Short mmCIF file of C-alpha atoms and ligand atoms in Angstrom, two decimals:
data_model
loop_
_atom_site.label_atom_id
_atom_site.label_comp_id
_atom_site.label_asym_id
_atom_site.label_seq_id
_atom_site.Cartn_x
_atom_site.Cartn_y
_atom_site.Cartn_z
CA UNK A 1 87.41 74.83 23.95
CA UNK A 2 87.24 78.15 23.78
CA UNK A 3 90.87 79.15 23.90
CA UNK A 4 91.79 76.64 21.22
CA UNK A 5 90.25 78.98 18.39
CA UNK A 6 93.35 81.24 18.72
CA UNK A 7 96.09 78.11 18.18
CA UNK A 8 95.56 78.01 14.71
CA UNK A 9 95.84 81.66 14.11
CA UNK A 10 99.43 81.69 15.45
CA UNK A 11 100.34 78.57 13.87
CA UNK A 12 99.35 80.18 10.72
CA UNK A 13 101.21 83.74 11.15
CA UNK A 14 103.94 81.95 12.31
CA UNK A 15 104.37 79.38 9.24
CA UNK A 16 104.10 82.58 6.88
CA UNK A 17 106.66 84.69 8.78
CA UNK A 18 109.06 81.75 7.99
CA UNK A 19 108.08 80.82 4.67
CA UNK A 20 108.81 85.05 3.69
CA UNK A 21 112.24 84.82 5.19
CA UNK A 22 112.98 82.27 3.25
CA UNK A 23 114.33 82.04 -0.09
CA UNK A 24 111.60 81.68 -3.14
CA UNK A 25 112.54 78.32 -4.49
CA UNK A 26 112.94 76.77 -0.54
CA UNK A 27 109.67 78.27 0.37
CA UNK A 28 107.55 76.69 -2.56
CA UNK A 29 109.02 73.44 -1.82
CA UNK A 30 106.36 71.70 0.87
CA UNK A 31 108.21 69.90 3.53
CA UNK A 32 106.40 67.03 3.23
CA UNK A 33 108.39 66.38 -0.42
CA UNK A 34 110.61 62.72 -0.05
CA UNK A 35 114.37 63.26 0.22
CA UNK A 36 115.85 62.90 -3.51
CA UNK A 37 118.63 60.75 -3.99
CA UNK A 38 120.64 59.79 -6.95
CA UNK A 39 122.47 56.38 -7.22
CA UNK A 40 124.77 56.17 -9.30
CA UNK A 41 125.16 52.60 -11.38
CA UNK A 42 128.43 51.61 -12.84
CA UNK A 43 126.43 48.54 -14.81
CA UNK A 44 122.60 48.26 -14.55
CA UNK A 45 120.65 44.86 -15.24
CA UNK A 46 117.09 46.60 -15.25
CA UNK A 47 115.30 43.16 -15.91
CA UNK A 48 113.29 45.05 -18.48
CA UNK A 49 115.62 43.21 -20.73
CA UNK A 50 118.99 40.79 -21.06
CA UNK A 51 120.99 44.05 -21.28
CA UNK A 52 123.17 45.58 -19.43
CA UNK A 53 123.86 49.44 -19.37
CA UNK A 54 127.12 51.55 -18.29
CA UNK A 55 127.00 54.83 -16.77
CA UNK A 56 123.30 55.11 -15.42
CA UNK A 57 121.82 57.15 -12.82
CA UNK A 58 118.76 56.18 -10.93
CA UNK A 59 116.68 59.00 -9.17
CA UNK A 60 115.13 57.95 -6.16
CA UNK A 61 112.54 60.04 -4.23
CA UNK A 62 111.31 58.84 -1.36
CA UNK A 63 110.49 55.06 -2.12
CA UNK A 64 109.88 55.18 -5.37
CA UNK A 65 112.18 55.39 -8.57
CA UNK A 66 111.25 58.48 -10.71
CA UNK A 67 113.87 58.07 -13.31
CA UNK A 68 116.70 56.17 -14.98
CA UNK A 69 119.07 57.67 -17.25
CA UNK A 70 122.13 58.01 -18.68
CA UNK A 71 124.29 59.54 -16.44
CA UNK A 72 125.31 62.52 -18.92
CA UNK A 73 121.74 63.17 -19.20
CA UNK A 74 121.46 63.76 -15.13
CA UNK A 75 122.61 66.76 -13.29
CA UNK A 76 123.07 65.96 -10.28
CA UNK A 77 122.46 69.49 -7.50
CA UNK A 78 125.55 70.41 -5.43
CA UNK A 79 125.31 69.04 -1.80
CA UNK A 80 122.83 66.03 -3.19
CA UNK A 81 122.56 62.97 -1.46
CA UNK A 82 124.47 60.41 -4.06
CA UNK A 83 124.72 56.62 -3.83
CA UNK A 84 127.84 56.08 -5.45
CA UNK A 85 127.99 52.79 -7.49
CA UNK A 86 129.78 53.19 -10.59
CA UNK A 87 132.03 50.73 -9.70
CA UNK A 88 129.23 48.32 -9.10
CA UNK A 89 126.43 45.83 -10.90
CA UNK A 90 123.07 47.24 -10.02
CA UNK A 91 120.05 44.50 -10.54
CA UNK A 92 116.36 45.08 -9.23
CA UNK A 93 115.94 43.20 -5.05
CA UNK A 94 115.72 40.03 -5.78
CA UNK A 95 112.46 37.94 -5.59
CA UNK A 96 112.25 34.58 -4.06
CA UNK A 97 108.55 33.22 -4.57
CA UNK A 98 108.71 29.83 -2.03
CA UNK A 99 109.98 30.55 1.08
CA UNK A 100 108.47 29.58 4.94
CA UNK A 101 110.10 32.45 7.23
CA UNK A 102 108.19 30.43 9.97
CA UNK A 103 111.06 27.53 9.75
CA UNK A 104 114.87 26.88 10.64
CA UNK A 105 116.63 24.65 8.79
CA UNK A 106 118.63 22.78 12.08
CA UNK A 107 115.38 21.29 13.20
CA UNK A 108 113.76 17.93 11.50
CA UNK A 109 113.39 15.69 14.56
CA UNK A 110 109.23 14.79 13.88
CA UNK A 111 109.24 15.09 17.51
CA UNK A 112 109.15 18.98 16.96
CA UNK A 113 106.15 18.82 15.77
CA UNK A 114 104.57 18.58 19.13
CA UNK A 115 106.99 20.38 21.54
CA UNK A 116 106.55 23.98 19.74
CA UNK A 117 104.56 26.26 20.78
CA UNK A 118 103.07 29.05 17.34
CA UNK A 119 105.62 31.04 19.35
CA UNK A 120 108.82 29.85 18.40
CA UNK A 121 108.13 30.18 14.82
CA UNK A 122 107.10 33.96 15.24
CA UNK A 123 111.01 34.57 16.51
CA UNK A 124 112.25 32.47 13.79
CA UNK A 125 110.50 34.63 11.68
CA UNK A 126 112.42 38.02 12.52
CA UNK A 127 115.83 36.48 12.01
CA UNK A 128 114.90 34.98 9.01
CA UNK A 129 112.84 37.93 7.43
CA UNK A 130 116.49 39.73 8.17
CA UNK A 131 118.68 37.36 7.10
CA UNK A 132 116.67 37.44 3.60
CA UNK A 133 116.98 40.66 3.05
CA UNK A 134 120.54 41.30 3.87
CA UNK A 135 121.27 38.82 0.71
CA UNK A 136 119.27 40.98 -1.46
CA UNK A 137 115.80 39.67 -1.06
CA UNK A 138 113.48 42.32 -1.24
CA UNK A 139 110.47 40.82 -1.53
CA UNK A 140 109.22 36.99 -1.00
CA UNK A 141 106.09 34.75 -1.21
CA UNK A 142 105.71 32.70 1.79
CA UNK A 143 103.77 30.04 0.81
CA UNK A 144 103.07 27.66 3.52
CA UNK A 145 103.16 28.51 7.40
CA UNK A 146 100.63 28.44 10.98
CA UNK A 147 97.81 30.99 10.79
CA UNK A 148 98.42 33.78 10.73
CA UNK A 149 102.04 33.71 10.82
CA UNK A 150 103.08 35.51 7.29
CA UNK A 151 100.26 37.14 7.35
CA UNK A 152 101.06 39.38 10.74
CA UNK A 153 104.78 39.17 9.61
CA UNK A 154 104.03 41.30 6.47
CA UNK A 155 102.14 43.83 8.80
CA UNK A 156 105.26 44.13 11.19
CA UNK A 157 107.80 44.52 8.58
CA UNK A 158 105.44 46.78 6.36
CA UNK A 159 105.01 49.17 9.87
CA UNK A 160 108.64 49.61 9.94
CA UNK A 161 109.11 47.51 13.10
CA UNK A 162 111.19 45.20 12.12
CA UNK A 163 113.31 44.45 8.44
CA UNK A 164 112.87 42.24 6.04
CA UNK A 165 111.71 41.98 2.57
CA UNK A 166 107.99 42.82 1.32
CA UNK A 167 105.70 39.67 1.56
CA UNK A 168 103.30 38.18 -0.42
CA UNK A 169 101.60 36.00 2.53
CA UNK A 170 99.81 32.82 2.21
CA UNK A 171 97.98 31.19 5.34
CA UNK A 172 98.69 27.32 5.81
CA UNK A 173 99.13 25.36 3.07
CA UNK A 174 95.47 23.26 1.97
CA UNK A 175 95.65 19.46 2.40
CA UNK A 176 93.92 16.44 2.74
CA UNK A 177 93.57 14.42 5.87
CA UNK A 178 96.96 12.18 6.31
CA UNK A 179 98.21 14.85 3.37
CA UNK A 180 101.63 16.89 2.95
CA UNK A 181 100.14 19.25 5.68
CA UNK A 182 98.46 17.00 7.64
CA UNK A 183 100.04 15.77 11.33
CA UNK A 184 101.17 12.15 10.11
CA UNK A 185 102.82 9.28 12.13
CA UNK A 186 101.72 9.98 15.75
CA UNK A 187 98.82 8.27 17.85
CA UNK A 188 94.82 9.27 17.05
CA UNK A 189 94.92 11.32 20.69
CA UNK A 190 98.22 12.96 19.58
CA UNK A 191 97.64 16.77 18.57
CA UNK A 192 98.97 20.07 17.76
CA UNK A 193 96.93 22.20 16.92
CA UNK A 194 95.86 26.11 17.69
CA UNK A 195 92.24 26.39 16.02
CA UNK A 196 91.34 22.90 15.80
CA UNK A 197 87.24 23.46 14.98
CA UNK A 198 88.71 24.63 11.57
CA UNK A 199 91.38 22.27 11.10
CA UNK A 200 94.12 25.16 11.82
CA UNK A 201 92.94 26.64 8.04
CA UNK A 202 94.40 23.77 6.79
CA UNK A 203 92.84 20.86 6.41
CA UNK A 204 89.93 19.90 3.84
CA UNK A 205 88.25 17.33 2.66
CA UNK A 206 85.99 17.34 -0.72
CA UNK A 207 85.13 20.95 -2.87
CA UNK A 208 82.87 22.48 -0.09
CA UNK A 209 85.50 21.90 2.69
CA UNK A 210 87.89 23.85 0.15
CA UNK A 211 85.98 26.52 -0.73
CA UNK A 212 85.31 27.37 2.87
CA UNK A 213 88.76 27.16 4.00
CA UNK A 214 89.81 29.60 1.46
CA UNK A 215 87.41 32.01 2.19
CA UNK A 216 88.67 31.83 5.79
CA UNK A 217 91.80 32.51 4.88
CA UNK A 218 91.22 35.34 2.35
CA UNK A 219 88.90 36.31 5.75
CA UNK A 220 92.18 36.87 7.68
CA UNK A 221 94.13 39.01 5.02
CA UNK A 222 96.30 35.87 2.86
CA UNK A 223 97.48 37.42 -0.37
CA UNK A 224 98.03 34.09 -1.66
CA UNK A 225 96.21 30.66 -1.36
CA UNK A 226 98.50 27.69 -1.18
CA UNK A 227 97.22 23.70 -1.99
CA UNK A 228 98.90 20.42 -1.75
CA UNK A 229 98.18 18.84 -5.14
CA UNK A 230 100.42 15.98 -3.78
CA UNK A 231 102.41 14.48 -1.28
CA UNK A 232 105.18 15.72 -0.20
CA UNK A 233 109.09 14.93 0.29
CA UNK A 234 109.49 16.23 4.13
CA UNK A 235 106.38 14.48 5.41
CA UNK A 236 105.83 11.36 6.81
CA UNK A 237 103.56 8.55 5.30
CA UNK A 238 102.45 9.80 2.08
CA UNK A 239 104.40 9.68 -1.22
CA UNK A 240 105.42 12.77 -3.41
CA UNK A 241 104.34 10.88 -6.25
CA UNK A 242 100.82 9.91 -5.04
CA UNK A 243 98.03 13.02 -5.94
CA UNK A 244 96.13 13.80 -2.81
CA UNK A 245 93.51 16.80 -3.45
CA UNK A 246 91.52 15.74 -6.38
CA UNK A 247 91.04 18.18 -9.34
CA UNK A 248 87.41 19.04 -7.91
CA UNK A 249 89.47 20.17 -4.66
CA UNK A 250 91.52 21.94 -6.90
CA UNK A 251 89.19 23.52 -9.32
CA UNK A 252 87.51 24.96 -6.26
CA UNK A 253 90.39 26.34 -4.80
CA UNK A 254 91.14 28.53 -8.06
CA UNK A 255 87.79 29.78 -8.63
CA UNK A 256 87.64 30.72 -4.77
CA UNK A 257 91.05 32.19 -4.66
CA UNK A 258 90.67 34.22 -8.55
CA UNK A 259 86.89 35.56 -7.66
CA UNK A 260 88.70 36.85 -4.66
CA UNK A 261 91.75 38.16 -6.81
CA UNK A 262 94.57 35.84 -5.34
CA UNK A 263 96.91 33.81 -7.18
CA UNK A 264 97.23 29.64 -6.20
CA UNK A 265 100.16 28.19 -5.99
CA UNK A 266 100.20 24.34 -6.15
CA UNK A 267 102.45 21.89 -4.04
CA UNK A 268 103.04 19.20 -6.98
CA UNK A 269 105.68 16.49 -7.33
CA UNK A 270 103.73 13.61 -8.96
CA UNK A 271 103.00 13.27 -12.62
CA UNK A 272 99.06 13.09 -12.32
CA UNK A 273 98.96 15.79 -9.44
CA UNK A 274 100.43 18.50 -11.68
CA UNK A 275 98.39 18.21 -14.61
CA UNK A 276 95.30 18.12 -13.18
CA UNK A 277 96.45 21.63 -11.08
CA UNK A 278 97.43 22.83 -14.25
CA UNK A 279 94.07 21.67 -15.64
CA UNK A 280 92.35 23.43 -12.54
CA UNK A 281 94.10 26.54 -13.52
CA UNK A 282 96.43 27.34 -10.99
CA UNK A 283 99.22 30.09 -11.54
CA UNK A 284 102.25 27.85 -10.30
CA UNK A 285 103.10 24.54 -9.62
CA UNK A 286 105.85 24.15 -6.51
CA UNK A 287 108.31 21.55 -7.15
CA UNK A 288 107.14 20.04 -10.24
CA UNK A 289 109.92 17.33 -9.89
CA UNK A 290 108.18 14.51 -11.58
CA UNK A 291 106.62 16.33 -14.61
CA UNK A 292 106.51 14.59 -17.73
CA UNK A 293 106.86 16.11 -21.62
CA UNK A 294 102.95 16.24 -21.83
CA UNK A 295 102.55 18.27 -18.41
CA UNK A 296 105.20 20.67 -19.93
CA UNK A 297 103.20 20.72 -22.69
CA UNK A 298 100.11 21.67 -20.72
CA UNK A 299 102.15 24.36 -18.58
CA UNK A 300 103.41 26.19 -21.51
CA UNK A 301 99.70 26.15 -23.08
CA UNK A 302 98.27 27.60 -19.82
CA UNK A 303 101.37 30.00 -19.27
CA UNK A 304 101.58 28.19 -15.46
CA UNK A 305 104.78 29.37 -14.11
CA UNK A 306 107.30 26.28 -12.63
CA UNK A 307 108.98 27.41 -9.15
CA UNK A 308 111.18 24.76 -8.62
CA UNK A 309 113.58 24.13 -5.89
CA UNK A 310 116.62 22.70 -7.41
CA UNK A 311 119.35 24.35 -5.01
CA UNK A 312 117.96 22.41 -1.65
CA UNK A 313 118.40 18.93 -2.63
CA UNK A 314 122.53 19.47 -1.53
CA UNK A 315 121.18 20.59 2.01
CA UNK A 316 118.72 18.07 2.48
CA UNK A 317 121.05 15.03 2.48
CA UNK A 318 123.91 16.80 3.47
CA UNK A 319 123.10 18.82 6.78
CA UNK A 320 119.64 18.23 7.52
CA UNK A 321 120.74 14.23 8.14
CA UNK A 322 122.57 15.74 11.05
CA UNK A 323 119.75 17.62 12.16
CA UNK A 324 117.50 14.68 12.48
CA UNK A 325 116.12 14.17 9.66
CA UNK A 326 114.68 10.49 9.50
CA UNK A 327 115.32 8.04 6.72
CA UNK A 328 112.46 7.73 5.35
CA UNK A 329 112.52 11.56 4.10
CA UNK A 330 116.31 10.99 2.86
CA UNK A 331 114.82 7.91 0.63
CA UNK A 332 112.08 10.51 -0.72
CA UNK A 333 114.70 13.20 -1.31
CA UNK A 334 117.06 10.76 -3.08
CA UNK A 335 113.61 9.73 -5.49
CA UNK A 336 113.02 12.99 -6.29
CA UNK A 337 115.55 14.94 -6.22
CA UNK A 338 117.77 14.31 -9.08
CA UNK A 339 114.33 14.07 -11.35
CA UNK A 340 113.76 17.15 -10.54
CA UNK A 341 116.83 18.94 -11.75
CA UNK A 342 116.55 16.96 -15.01
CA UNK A 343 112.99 17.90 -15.44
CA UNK A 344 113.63 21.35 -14.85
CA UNK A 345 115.85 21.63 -17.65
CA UNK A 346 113.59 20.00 -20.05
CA UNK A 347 110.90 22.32 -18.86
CA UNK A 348 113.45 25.27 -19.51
CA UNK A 349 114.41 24.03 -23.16
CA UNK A 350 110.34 23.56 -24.12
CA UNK A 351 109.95 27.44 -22.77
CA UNK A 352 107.56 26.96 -19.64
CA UNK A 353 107.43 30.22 -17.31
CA UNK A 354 109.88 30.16 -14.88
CA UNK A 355 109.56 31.97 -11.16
CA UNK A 356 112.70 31.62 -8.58
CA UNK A 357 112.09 29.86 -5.78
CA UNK A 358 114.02 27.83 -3.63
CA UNK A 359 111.80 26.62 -0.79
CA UNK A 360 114.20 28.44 1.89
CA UNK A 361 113.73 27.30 5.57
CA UNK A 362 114.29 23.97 4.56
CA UNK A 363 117.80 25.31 3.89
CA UNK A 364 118.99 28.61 6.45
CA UNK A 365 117.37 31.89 4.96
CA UNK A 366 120.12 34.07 3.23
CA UNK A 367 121.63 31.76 1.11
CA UNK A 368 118.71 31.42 -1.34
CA UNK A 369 120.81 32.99 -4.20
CA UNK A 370 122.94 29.39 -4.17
CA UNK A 371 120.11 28.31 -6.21
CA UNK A 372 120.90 30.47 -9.20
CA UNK A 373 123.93 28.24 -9.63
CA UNK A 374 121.74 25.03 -10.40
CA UNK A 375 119.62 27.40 -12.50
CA UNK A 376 122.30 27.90 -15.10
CA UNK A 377 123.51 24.92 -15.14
CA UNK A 378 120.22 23.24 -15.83
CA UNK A 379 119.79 24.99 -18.56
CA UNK A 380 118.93 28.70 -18.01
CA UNK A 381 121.10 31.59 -19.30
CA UNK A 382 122.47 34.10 -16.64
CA UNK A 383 120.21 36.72 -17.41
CA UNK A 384 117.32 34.47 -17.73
CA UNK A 385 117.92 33.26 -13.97
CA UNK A 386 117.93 36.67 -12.80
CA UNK A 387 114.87 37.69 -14.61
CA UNK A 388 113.14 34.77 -13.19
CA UNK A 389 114.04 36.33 -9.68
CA UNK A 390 112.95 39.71 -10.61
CA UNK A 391 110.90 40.64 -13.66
CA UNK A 392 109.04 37.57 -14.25
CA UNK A 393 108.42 36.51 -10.13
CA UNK A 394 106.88 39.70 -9.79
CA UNK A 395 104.49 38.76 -12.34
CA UNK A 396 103.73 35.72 -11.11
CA UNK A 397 103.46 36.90 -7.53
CA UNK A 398 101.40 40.27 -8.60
CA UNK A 399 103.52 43.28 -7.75
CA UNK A 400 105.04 43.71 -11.23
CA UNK A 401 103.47 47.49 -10.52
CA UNK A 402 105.70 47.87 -7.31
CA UNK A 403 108.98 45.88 -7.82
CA UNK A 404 111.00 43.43 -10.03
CA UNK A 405 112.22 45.60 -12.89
CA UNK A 406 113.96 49.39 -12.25
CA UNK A 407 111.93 51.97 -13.84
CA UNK A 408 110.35 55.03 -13.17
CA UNK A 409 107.24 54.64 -10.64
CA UNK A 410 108.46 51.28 -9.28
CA UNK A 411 109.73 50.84 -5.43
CA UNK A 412 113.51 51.89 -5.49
CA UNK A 413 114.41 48.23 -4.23
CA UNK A 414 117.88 47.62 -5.68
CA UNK A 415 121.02 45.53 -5.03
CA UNK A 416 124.79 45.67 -6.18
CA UNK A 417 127.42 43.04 -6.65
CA UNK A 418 130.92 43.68 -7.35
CA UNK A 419 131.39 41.64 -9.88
CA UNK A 420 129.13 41.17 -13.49
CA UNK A 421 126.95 38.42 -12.55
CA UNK A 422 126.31 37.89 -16.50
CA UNK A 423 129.56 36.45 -16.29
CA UNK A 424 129.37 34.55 -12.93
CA UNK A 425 125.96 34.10 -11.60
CA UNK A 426 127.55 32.69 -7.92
CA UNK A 427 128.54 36.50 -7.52
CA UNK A 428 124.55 36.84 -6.70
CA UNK A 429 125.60 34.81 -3.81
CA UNK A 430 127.80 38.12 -2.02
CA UNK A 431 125.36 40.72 -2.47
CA UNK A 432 127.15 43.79 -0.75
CA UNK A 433 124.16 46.42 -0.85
CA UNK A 434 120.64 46.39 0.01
CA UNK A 435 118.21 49.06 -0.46
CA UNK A 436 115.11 48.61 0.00
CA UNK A 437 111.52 51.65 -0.73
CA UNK A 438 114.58 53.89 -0.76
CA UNK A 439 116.10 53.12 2.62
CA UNK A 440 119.72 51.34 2.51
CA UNK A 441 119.63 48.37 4.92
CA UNK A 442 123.38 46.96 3.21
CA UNK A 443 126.38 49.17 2.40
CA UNK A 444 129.77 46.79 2.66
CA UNK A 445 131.02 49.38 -0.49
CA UNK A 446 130.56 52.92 1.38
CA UNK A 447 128.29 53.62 -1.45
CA UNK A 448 126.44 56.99 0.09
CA UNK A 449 127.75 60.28 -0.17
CA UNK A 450 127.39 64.19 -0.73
CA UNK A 451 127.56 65.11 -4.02
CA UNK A 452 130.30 67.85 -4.20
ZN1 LIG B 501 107.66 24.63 0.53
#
């Protein structure tokens, strides 16, 4: 070890014979400092408010945002990196808070359920992760999924390995036995299951069960813990209106989950099911298609966002009939669905929270921005849909430090459209680019540039 003591020494001399040949200003400038690049934004929708503004500038070092201004109020340096979309409408990434990466949407033959292997759903997971964010989906909730599937997909995409949008990871969803997550319709002998001495983290029976269940989970790194307050639509032999984890369950879950600092989010259809989730204090209720006025009521007193999938309905007797899709799920859907578009909008007039989500894998990944569409016309206002897909889902979901507004010290994760989507929300639908923590993954309008 002798000879190393010398290394340093020439490192050292050599490092300041550089830094003296070069010019002051270069020299004082570490090289460890993030790239600096300006995007230019023809019309901004900073989800800080309903407004748009002309003629903006964001500055953008390294991931972050650390400033938006008027562009007359921004010189831009000679030979800067520029991201040139003045001719564009800039919005904050998009935030969808109910997806399942894990699932494609061509596959609802029951029979699947016991002729995957946990593999399959890891490769769905990298085309779907990329097919999200290419539409402008920077960051997600994936609330439901095998353990530890979004989990270990956060830590690949995070690591650079593969793209995709930031996740807020749940484990599997908590459920009864015979409940929305449960295994339903086969023989007693007939399983599937990778950790079955815990129930694959999923099933639980009475507060106890719950409460360990979500300390395993919060055990393997879940940001988010996921219950099944009811059944469900796209299982077999329960009923979306029935409750099926009792508020004790419930009540459990939440104080588990908020002791730990995680957020629930409750699978509810049924009337019953919702309030008492509500009443056990979770932060969202999924679905929420069979709420009545005195459950909107009870949301808006205990500021519970609604994330409710009105876009999915078209899919779900339209294509996924072709892909197998038995009839007893179609007669659920048909229940349900239209409800829940009508109860939506009541829940929008009375002024209950609202967080995008679309449940996507039950329709293909990438076109979650169709839902905006139903959003209007159920009774949101264009800017209010986007907001609830960027401002107010990264509130419910926890990041609004990180993303879902453009502002100084937030991740620069931004998207353009061509067209002003105040005027046409479907234009959400062709986003055409993506950049997410700085780094362009989408560029169908040449956007990047030297400045001259
Ligand atoms: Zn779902």
């Amino acid at each position: 070890m002798s000879g190393s003591r010398s290394v340093p020494c020439r490192v050292l001399c050599a490092l300041a014979a550089l830094a003296a040949a070069l010019p002051a200003a270069l020299a004082q400038k570490p090289a460890s400092l993030p790239p600096t690049v300006y995007v230019r934004a023809g019309h901004l929708f900073d989800a800080t408010s309903d407004q748009l503004r002309d003629n903006m500038v964001l500055v953008v070092e390294g991931e972050r945002i650390a400033r938006v201004a008027p562009a007359a109020d921004v010189t831009i340096p000679a030979g800067a990196v520029v991201v040139d979309l003045s001719r564009d409408w800039v919005l904050p990434g998009l935030i969808d808070c109910h997806t399942h990466l894990e699932f494609r949407s061509d596959q609802y033959d029951p029979i699947n359920e016991v002729k995957f292997t946990p593999f399959q759903g890891g490769f769905n997971g990298v085309v779907n992760a990329r097919n999200t964010l290419m539409a402008g989906f920077t960051s997600v909730r994936d609330v439901g999924s095998q353990p530890f599937f979004a989990v270990d997909l956060r830590r690949a995409i995070d690591s650079g390995f593969i793209p995709g949008p930031r996740i807020v990871a749940s484990g599997p969803a908590i459920t009864i036995t015979g409940g929305h997550g449960d295994m339903n319709g086969f023989a007693p002998g007939v399983e599937n299951m990778m950790y079955p001495s815990e129930n694959d983290y999923s099933i639980a029976d009475g507060p106890e069960a719950v409460r360990h269940v979500v300390r395993e989970q919060i055990k393997y790194g879940v940001d988010v813990i996921k219950i099944l307050a009811t059944g469900g639509v796209l299982s077999r032999g329960d009923k979306p209106g029935a409750e099926q984890l009792t508020y004790e369950e419930m009540k459990m879950a939440v104080d588990e989950a908020h002791r730990a600092g995680r957020k629930v989010a409750a699978h509810a259809h049924g009337t019953q099911g919702i309030k008492d989730a509500v009443r056990a204090g979770v932060d969202s209720i999924e679905h929420g298609s069979l709420i009545d006025q005195e459950g909107i009521e009870m949301m808006k007193a205990h500021g519970t966002y609604l994330v409710a999938d009105i876009y999915n309905d078209d899919y779900i007797l339209g294509k996924a009939v072709e892909f197998g899709l038995p009839q007893e799920n179609v007669d659920k859907e048909k229940m349900v669905g239209r409800l829940q578009r009508e109860n939506f909008a009541k829940a929008v007039a009375a002024g209950v929270k609202i967080a995008f989500g679309t449940d996507a894998g039950v329709y293909p990944h990438g076109d979650n921005a169709k839902q905006f569409h139903y959003m209007v016309k159920f009774g949101m206002t264009p800017p209010g849909a986007i907001r609830a897909a960027t401002s107010s889902a990264a509130d419910l979901i926890d990041r609004s430090r990180d993303v879902g507004t453009l502002e100084a010290g937030k991740y620069a994760d931004l998207i353009a459209v061509t067209a002003n989507p105040l005027d046409r929300i479907e234009v959400l639908e062709h986003v055409s680019f993506v950049m997410k923590g700085g780094k362009i993954y989408k560029n169908e309008v040449g956007a990047s540039k030297a400045a001259q």
